[in-house]
């Protein structure tokens, strides 16, 4: 498994071990091997707003964006690239405060949420949303990271 973490903010982000735990737990929960590569980038509110407008045609900031690799390439001995996760630190901080839990828990949740998107989950209708939320809760429960930590 390979996780590429890029910090494009002025924040000091020390979450490599937590991010790895989340990625591993999502893959394990989905009964997948660990032979995957994921890119996680932290950005500010202006950048996530730009990306959201450009790629989703939604003219506002958001907390996280997922960019799954559309093609299924497999090269023996090389981790398969799942895609890119882009997390907005500004929005994550505000959400953590609003929800009354730690920034660490919020970022772990956003990573789990986005990993599930990379694996094909979505929440465009009520049924899909219920399935995805159930998977998110399972991952967070398995990690021992609850809303009131």
Coordinates of C-alpha atoms in Angstrom, one line a residue:
X1 CA 0.0 0.0 0.0
X2 CA 1.2 3.5 -0.8
X3 CA -0.3 6.7 0.4
X4 CA 0.9 9.9 -1.1
X5 CA 0.2 12.9 1.2
X6 CA 0.6 16.5 0.0
X7 CA 0.0 19.5 2.2
X8 CA -0.8 22.7 0.2
X9 CA -1.9 24.7 3.2
X10 CA 0.0 26.6 5.8
X11 CA -1.2 24.2 8.5
X12 CA 1.1 21.7 10.2
X13 CA -0.6 18.4 9.6
X14 CA 0.8 15.4 11.4
X15 CA -1.8 12.7 10.5
X16 CA 0.1 10.2 8.4
X17 CA -0.4 7.3 10.8
X18 CA -4.1 8.1 11.2
X19 CA -4.7 8.4 7.4
X20 CA -2.9 5.1 6.9
X21 CA -5.2 3.4 9.5
X22 CA -8.3 4.7 7.7
X23 CA -7.2 3.6 4.3
X24 CA -6.2 0.2 5.6
X25 CA -9.5 -0.2 7.5
X26 CA -11.6 0.8 4.5
X27 CA -9.8 -1.7 2.3
X28 CA -10.1 -4.5 4.9
X29 CA -13.8 -3.7 5.5
X30 CA -14.3 -4.1 1.7
X31 CA -12.4 -7.4 1.7
X32 CA -9.7 -5.9 -0.6
X33 CA -6.0 -6.4 -0.5
X34 CA -3.7 -3.6 0.5
X35 CA -2.1 -3.4 -2.9
X36 CA -3.5 0.0 -3.6
X37 CA -2.1 3.6 -3.9
X38 CA -4.1 6.6 -2.9
X39 CA -3.2 10.3 -3.1
X40 CA -4.4 12.6 -0.3
X41 CA -4.0 16.4 -0.7
X42 CA -4.8 19.0 1.9
X43 CA -5.9 22.4 0.5
X44 CA -7.4 25.7 1.7
X45 CA -10.9 26.9 1.1
X46 CA -10.1 28.9 -2.1
X47 CA -8.6 25.8 -3.7
X48 CA -11.4 23.4 -2.9
X49 CA -13.9 26.1 -4.1
X50 CA -12.0 26.3 -7.4
X51 CA -11.9 22.5 -7.8
X52 CA -15.5 22.1 -6.8
X53 CA -16.5 24.7 -9.4
X54 CA -14.3 23.2 -12.1
X55 CA -15.0 19.5 -11.7
X56 CA -18.6 19.5 -10.2
X57 CA -19.9 22.8 -11.4
X58 CA -20.8 23.7 -7.8
X59 CA -19.7 27.3 -7.0
X60 CA -18.9 26.9 -3.3
X61 CA -16.3 25.3 -1.1
X62 CA -16.8 21.8 0.2
X63 CA -15.1 19.5 2.7
X64 CA -13.7 16.8 0.5
X65 CA -13.5 15.8 -3.1
X66 CA -12.8 12.4 -4.5
X67 CA -11.3 11.7 -7.9
X68 CA -11.5 8.0 -8.7
X69 CA -9.3 6.6 -11.4
X70 CA -11.7 5.8 -14.2
X71 CA -9.6 3.1 -15.7
X72 CA -8.8 -0.2 -14.0
X73 CA -5.1 -0.8 -14.6
X74 CA -3.3 -3.6 -13.0
X75 CA 0.5 -4.2 -13.2
X76 CA 1.9 -7.1 -11.3
X77 CA 4.0 -6.0 -8.4
X78 CA 2.8 -2.4 -8.5
X79 CA 0.1 -1.0 -6.3
X80 CA -3.1 -0.2 -8.2
X81 CA -3.9 3.5 -8.1
X82 CA -7.4 4.1 -6.7
X83 CA -7.5 7.9 -7.2
X84 CA -7.1 11.2 -5.4
X85 CA -8.7 12.6 -2.2
X86 CA -8.6 16.4 -1.7
X87 CA -9.5 17.6 1.9
X88 CA -10.2 21.2 2.7
X89 CA -8.6 22.0 6.1
X90 CA -10.6 25.2 6.6
X91 CA -14.0 23.4 6.1
X92 CA -12.8 20.3 8.1
X93 CA -11.9 22.6 11.1
X94 CA -15.3 24.4 10.9
X95 CA -17.2 21.1 10.7
X96 CA -15.3 19.6 13.6
X97 CA -16.1 22.6 15.7
X98 CA -19.7 22.6 14.7
X99 CA -20.1 18.9 15.4
X100 CA -18.2 19.0 18.6
X101 CA -15.5 16.6 17.9
X102 CA -11.8 16.7 17.1
X103 CA -10.2 17.7 13.9
X104 CA -8.5 14.4 13.8
X105 CA -11.8 12.5 13.9
X106 CA -13.2 14.8 11.2
X107 CA -10.3 14.2 8.8
X108 CA -10.4 10.5 9.5
X109 CA -14.1 10.5 8.6
X110 CA -13.6 12.6 5.5
X111 CA -10.9 10.1 4.4
X112 CA -13.1 7.1 5.0
X113 CA -16.0 8.8 3.1
X114 CA -13.8 9.7 0.2
X115 CA -12.1 6.2 0.1
X116 CA -15.6 4.7 -0.3
X117 CA -16.3 7.1 -3.2
X118 CA -13.0 5.9 -4.8
X119 CA -14.3 2.4 -4.4
X120 CA -17.6 3.2 -6.2
X121 CA -20.0 4.1 -3.4
X122 CA -22.2 7.2 -3.7
X123 CA -25.0 8.9 -1.9
X124 CA -27.1 10.3 -4.8
X125 CA -30.3 8.5 -3.6
X126 CA -31.6 7.4 -0.2
X127 CA -30.8 3.8 -0.7
X128 CA -27.2 4.4 -1.8
X129 CA -26.8 7.0 1.0
X130 CA -28.0 4.5 3.6
X131 CA -25.5 1.9 2.3
X132 CA -22.6 4.3 2.2
X133 CA -23.4 5.7 5.7
X134 CA -23.5 2.2 7.1
X135 CA -20.1 1.4 5.6
X136 CA -18.7 4.7 7.0
X137 CA -20.0 3.9 10.5
X138 CA -18.5 0.4 10.3
X139 CA -15.1 1.8 9.4
X140 CA -15.2 4.5 12.1
X141 CA -16.4 1.9 14.7
X142 CA -13.6 -0.5 13.8
X143 CA -11.1 2.3 14.2
X144 CA -12.5 3.2 17.6
X145 CA -13.0 6.8 16.5
X146 CA -16.4 8.1 17.6
X147 CA -18.1 11.5 17.4
X148 CA -17.5 12.3 21.0
X149 CA -13.7 11.6 21.1

